Amino acid sequence: PLERSSTFSNRTGADVRLKLEHLQRTGSFKIRGATNRIALLSEAEREAGVVAASAGNHAQGVALAATKIGADSTIVMPEYAPISKIDATRSYGANVELHGIDYDAAAERAHEIEYEENRTYVHAFDDPAVMAGQGTIGLEIAEQCPEVETVVVPIGGGGLIAGISTAITELTDARVIGVQAEGAASAAESVEKGEIVERDSVDTIADGIATRKIGEATFEVIRDRVDEIVTVSDPEIANALTSLLERSKTLVEGAGAVALAATLS
């Protein structure tokens, strides 16, 4: 659902509406892109199975989507991944391997498994089918709120904002604002320099968007369709988390609060 928040509307002087993707099955929007990508597998690809890398949300989406069509799935997750997300991914039917300190290290291992076992790699963001799946959020926003003027979207690898910005800019005149955590802010610098910039490391409480760089395909869309990219600090993210819980009785993770953090700050 897309719900109006009186509290945040009054606090900002804007008509603030929250797209409550945490109510989605698996707890995030990631099920959209994973489902779309896996639905496009050939019969041979389904039989060979899929592999993915994720800090947790994409992992659950891929696991569930693969299980629903009877495909085997292996998910490589960083060693620091929350136990709750590891357990949830396994409960959806995936084989989970823990590797590396962050998403990028896990992705390297997942690609090794891709070649070793001839599996299809389901990228967390840098895949047109995944981006299109996430873009269904933009289709819904345009339908649920035709008068929308600004859409504020988190950026990790860029799949979510690539999909949403494509839908929003085609269907409305709204501007699209991207948000990254200060400790994982590669997108703004990449757009400014005209090429993808990779950080040496990431450091943020928003682990769901803690990627060292954005994707090749997502970079092209972001450069063409996103109006502005801003950053928020961990204290601002924590404040948004707390405000959502206290005022909207809504519990989200750090990555799910960065758009509100930017709106409030």
Short mmCIF file of C-alpha atoms in Angstrom, two decimals:
data_model
loop_
_atom_site.label_atom_id
_atom_site.label_comp_id
_atom_site.label_asym_id
_atom_site.label_seq_id
_atom_site.Cartn_x
_atom_site.Cartn_y
_atom_site.Cartn_z
CA PRO A 1 0.00 0.00 0.00
CA LEU A 2 0.85 3.68 -0.42
CA GLU A 3 -0.14 5.41 2.83
CA ARG A 4 -0.20 9.10 3.67
CA SER A 5 1.61 10.09 6.85
CA SER A 6 0.08 13.04 8.69
CA THR A 7 3.10 13.21 11.00
CA PHE A 8 5.72 13.44 8.28
CA SER A 9 3.52 15.63 6.10
CA ASN A 10 3.16 18.14 8.94
CA ARG A 11 6.85 17.92 9.80
CA THR A 12 8.00 18.64 6.23
CA GLY A 13 5.21 20.80 4.83
CA ALA A 14 4.75 18.27 2.03
CA ASP A 15 2.17 15.58 1.33
CA VAL A 16 4.29 12.58 2.34
CA ARG A 17 3.21 9.08 1.38
CA LEU A 18 5.03 5.88 2.30
CA LYS A 19 5.25 2.93 -0.09
CA LEU A 20 5.16 0.09 2.43
CA GLU A 21 7.28 -2.53 0.70
CA HIS A 22 8.23 -4.08 4.04
CA LEU A 23 4.75 -5.64 3.96
CA GLN A 24 5.72 -7.50 0.78
CA ARG A 25 6.30 -11.24 1.15
CA THR A 26 9.92 -11.82 2.25
CA GLY A 27 9.85 -8.36 3.83
CA SER A 28 11.13 -6.22 0.95
CA PHE A 29 10.63 -5.21 -2.68
CA LYS A 30 13.32 -7.66 -3.81
CA ILE A 31 10.78 -10.42 -4.45
CA ARG A 32 9.54 -8.39 -7.45
CA GLY A 33 12.77 -8.41 -9.44
CA ALA A 34 13.72 -11.95 -8.45
CA THR A 35 10.33 -13.28 -9.50
CA ASN A 36 10.47 -11.52 -12.87
CA ARG A 37 14.00 -12.73 -13.65
CA ILE A 38 13.38 -16.33 -12.61
CA ALA A 39 10.09 -16.46 -14.51
CA LEU A 40 12.13 -15.93 -17.69
CA LEU A 41 14.40 -18.97 -17.19
CA SER A 42 14.39 -21.60 -19.88
CA GLU A 43 13.54 -25.19 -18.96
CA ALA A 44 17.23 -26.12 -19.08
CA GLU A 45 18.14 -23.17 -16.86
CA ARG A 46 15.49 -24.16 -14.34
CA GLU A 47 16.89 -27.67 -14.18
CA ALA A 48 20.44 -26.37 -13.65
CA GLY A 49 19.34 -24.03 -10.86
CA VAL A 50 20.23 -20.46 -9.93
CA VAL A 51 22.83 -18.73 -7.78
CA ALA A 52 22.85 -15.25 -6.30
CA ALA A 53 24.72 -13.02 -3.86
CA SER A 54 22.92 -10.91 -1.31
CA ALA A 55 23.14 -9.33 2.12
CA GLY A 56 19.69 -10.73 2.83
CA ASN A 57 16.68 -9.30 1.01
CA HIS A 58 17.52 -10.37 -2.54
CA ALA A 59 18.55 -13.72 -1.07
CA GLN A 60 15.06 -14.32 0.28
CA GLY A 61 13.41 -13.15 -2.93
CA VAL A 62 15.50 -15.47 -5.10
CA ALA A 63 15.04 -18.39 -2.73
CA LEU A 64 11.26 -18.07 -2.71
CA ALA A 65 10.92 -17.37 -6.43
CA ALA A 66 13.12 -20.36 -7.30
CA THR A 67 11.31 -22.69 -4.91
CA LYS A 68 7.93 -21.67 -6.35
CA ILE A 69 8.96 -22.89 -9.84
CA GLY A 70 10.82 -25.95 -8.57
CA ALA A 71 14.35 -24.68 -9.25
CA ASP A 72 17.31 -25.28 -6.94
CA SER A 73 18.94 -22.15 -5.51
CA THR A 74 22.28 -21.39 -3.87
CA ILE A 75 22.72 -18.02 -2.20
CA VAL A 76 26.06 -16.60 -1.10
CA MET A 77 25.68 -14.16 1.78
CA PRO A 78 28.35 -12.05 3.54
CA GLU A 79 29.62 -13.47 6.80
CA TYR A 80 28.13 -10.49 8.70
CA ALA A 81 24.62 -11.03 7.27
CA PRO A 82 21.90 -10.95 9.97
CA ILE A 83 21.10 -14.40 11.34
CA SER A 84 17.40 -13.70 10.85
CA LYS A 85 17.93 -13.18 7.10
CA ILE A 86 20.13 -16.25 6.80
CA ASP A 87 17.51 -18.39 8.54
CA ALA A 88 14.70 -16.90 6.45
CA THR A 89 16.59 -17.57 3.20
CA ARG A 90 17.09 -21.19 4.18
CA SER A 91 13.44 -21.49 5.18
CA TYR A 92 12.44 -20.47 1.64
CA GLY A 93 14.39 -23.45 0.30
CA ALA A 94 17.85 -22.13 -0.60
CA ASN A 95 21.27 -23.56 0.13
CA VAL A 96 23.14 -20.72 1.89
CA GLU A 97 26.91 -20.24 1.80
CA LEU A 98 28.55 -17.52 3.91
CA HIS A 99 31.56 -15.84 2.31
CA GLY A 100 33.41 -12.52 2.61
CA ILE A 101 32.91 -9.33 4.57
CA ASP A 102 30.47 -7.59 2.24
CA TYR A 103 28.17 -8.00 -0.77
CA ASP A 104 30.95 -7.59 -3.33
CA ALA A 105 33.04 -10.39 -1.81
CA ALA A 106 29.97 -12.64 -1.70
CA ALA A 107 29.26 -11.85 -5.36
CA GLU A 108 32.76 -12.99 -6.36
CA ARG A 109 32.13 -16.37 -4.76
CA ALA A 110 28.66 -16.61 -6.32
CA HIS A 111 30.17 -16.12 -9.78
CA GLU A 112 32.61 -18.95 -9.08
CA ILE A 113 29.64 -21.22 -8.29
CA GLU A 114 27.90 -20.00 -11.44
CA TYR A 115 30.73 -21.32 -13.62
CA GLU A 116 31.50 -24.41 -11.53
CA GLU A 117 27.91 -25.67 -11.51
CA ASN A 118 26.55 -24.06 -14.69
CA ARG A 119 23.88 -22.18 -12.75
CA THR A 120 22.13 -18.98 -13.83
CA TYR A 121 23.37 -15.98 -11.88
CA VAL A 122 20.48 -13.81 -10.67
CA HIS A 123 22.03 -10.41 -10.10
CA ALA A 124 20.69 -8.33 -7.24
CA PHE A 125 20.39 -5.21 -9.39
CA ASP A 126 22.40 -5.13 -12.63
CA ASP A 127 19.94 -7.06 -14.81
CA PRO A 128 17.21 -5.58 -17.04
CA ALA A 129 14.64 -8.17 -15.91
CA VAL A 130 15.40 -7.50 -12.24
CA MET A 131 15.24 -3.74 -12.81
CA ALA A 132 11.90 -4.14 -14.60
CA GLY A 133 10.53 -6.21 -11.73
CA GLN A 134 11.47 -3.52 -9.22
CA GLY A 135 9.97 -0.96 -11.59
CA THR A 136 6.49 -2.31 -10.93
CA ILE A 137 6.66 -0.15 -7.79
CA GLY A 138 6.83 2.89 -10.06
CA LEU A 139 3.83 1.66 -12.04
CA GLU A 140 1.87 1.32 -8.79
CA ILE A 141 2.90 4.74 -7.50
CA ALA A 142 1.75 6.37 -10.74
CA GLU A 143 -1.58 4.57 -10.45
CA GLN A 144 -2.07 5.08 -6.70
CA CYS A 145 -0.98 8.74 -6.71
CA PRO A 146 -1.35 10.29 -10.20
CA GLU A 147 -0.59 13.75 -8.76
CA VAL A 148 2.84 12.66 -7.48
CA GLU A 149 5.49 15.37 -7.79
CA THR A 150 8.61 13.79 -6.23
CA VAL A 151 9.60 10.17 -5.66
CA VAL A 152 12.46 9.56 -3.21
CA VAL A 153 14.22 6.21 -3.65
CA PRO A 154 17.12 4.45 -1.88
CA ILE A 155 20.17 3.50 -3.95
CA GLY A 156 22.41 0.51 -3.28
CA GLY A 157 23.37 -1.08 -6.56
CA GLY A 158 20.72 0.95 -8.36
CA GLY A 159 18.21 -1.66 -9.51
CA LEU A 160 15.32 -0.23 -7.53
CA ILE A 161 15.77 3.37 -8.64
CA ALA A 162 16.49 2.33 -12.24
CA GLY A 163 13.17 0.50 -12.44
CA ILE A 164 11.15 3.10 -10.57
CA SER A 165 12.63 6.07 -12.44
CA THR A 166 11.91 4.41 -15.80
CA ALA A 167 8.24 3.97 -14.90
CA ILE A 168 7.82 7.33 -13.18
CA THR A 169 9.46 9.45 -15.90
CA GLU A 170 7.43 7.70 -18.60
CA LEU A 171 4.07 8.01 -16.84
CA THR A 172 4.32 11.26 -14.85
CA ASP A 173 6.11 14.60 -14.72
CA ALA A 174 7.50 13.84 -11.25
CA ARG A 175 11.16 14.20 -10.39
CA VAL A 176 13.09 11.27 -8.96
CA ILE A 177 15.55 11.77 -6.10
CA GLY A 178 18.02 9.04 -5.16
CA VAL A 179 19.37 8.57 -1.65
CA GLN A 180 22.51 6.84 -0.47
CA ALA A 181 24.10 6.40 2.94
CA GLU A 182 27.17 8.59 3.38
CA GLY A 183 29.27 5.52 4.11
CA ALA A 184 28.30 3.84 0.83
CA ALA A 185 27.82 6.73 -1.57
CA SER A 186 29.16 5.76 -4.98
CA ALA A 187 26.24 6.82 -7.20
CA ALA A 188 26.51 10.61 -6.91
CA GLU A 189 30.25 10.55 -7.54
CA SER A 190 29.80 8.18 -10.47
CA VAL A 191 27.22 10.45 -12.12
CA GLU A 192 29.40 13.50 -11.50
CA LYS A 193 32.47 11.86 -13.04
CA GLY A 194 30.57 10.21 -15.87
CA GLU A 195 31.91 6.77 -15.00
CA ILE A 196 31.35 4.17 -12.30
CA VAL A 197 33.36 4.85 -9.16
CA GLU A 198 34.07 1.96 -6.80
CA ARG A 199 34.69 2.61 -3.12
CA ASP A 200 37.39 0.72 -1.24
CA SER A 201 34.95 -0.11 1.55
CA VAL A 202 31.49 0.70 2.93
CA ASP A 203 30.44 1.67 6.44
CA THR A 204 26.77 2.22 7.29
CA ILE A 205 23.97 0.83 9.43
CA ALA A 206 21.94 0.51 6.21
CA ASP A 207 23.41 -2.89 5.27
CA GLY A 208 20.79 -3.45 2.57
CA ILE A 209 22.34 -0.70 0.41
CA ALA A 210 25.96 -1.17 1.47
CA THR A 211 27.49 -1.78 -1.96
CA ARG A 212 30.87 -0.47 -3.09
CA LYS A 213 29.61 0.52 -6.54
CA ILE A 214 26.48 0.75 -8.63
CA GLY A 215 25.82 -1.50 -11.61
CA GLU A 216 26.79 -0.91 -15.23
CA ALA A 217 23.22 -1.09 -16.52
CA THR A 218 21.75 0.79 -13.57
CA PHE A 219 24.33 3.58 -13.97
CA GLU A 220 23.08 4.32 -17.49
CA VAL A 221 19.47 4.61 -16.31
CA ILE A 222 20.35 6.67 -13.24
CA ARG A 223 22.37 9.11 -15.33
CA ASP A 224 19.49 9.57 -17.78
CA ARG A 225 16.43 9.51 -15.52
CA VAL A 226 17.32 10.50 -11.93
CA ASP A 227 17.16 14.21 -11.19
CA GLU A 228 19.34 14.37 -8.09
CA ILE A 229 21.22 12.13 -5.65
CA VAL A 230 21.65 13.06 -1.99
CA THR A 231 23.29 11.35 0.98
CA VAL A 232 22.21 10.85 4.58
CA SER A 233 24.25 10.10 7.69
CA ASP A 234 23.79 7.10 9.96
CA PRO A 235 22.35 9.35 12.73
CA GLU A 236 19.79 10.69 10.22
CA ILE A 237 18.90 7.11 9.21
CA ALA A 238 18.57 6.11 12.87
CA ASN A 239 16.31 9.10 13.52
CA ALA A 240 14.07 8.15 10.60
CA LEU A 241 13.91 4.55 11.85
CA THR A 242 12.87 5.71 15.29
CA SER A 243 10.33 8.20 13.94
CA LEU A 244 8.72 5.54 11.75
CA LEU A 245 8.41 3.22 14.72
CA GLU A 246 7.11 5.85 17.14
CA ARG A 247 4.78 7.77 14.85
CA SER A 248 3.70 5.26 12.18
CA LYS A 249 4.13 2.04 14.20
CA THR A 250 6.17 0.84 11.26
CA LEU A 251 9.33 -1.24 11.73
CA VAL A 252 11.84 -1.18 8.88
CA GLU A 253 15.57 -1.76 8.48
CA GLY A 254 18.11 0.97 7.82
CA ALA A 255 17.95 0.68 4.03
CA GLY A 256 14.17 1.06 4.22
CA ALA A 257 14.45 4.35 6.11
CA VAL A 258 16.95 6.30 4.01
CA ALA A 259 14.32 7.85 1.73
CA LEU A 260 12.43 9.21 4.74
CA ALA A 261 15.72 10.31 6.33
CA ALA A 262 16.46 12.41 3.26
CA THR A 263 12.92 13.82 3.19
CA LEU A 264 13.10 14.83 6.84
CA SER A 265 16.59 16.32 6.61
#
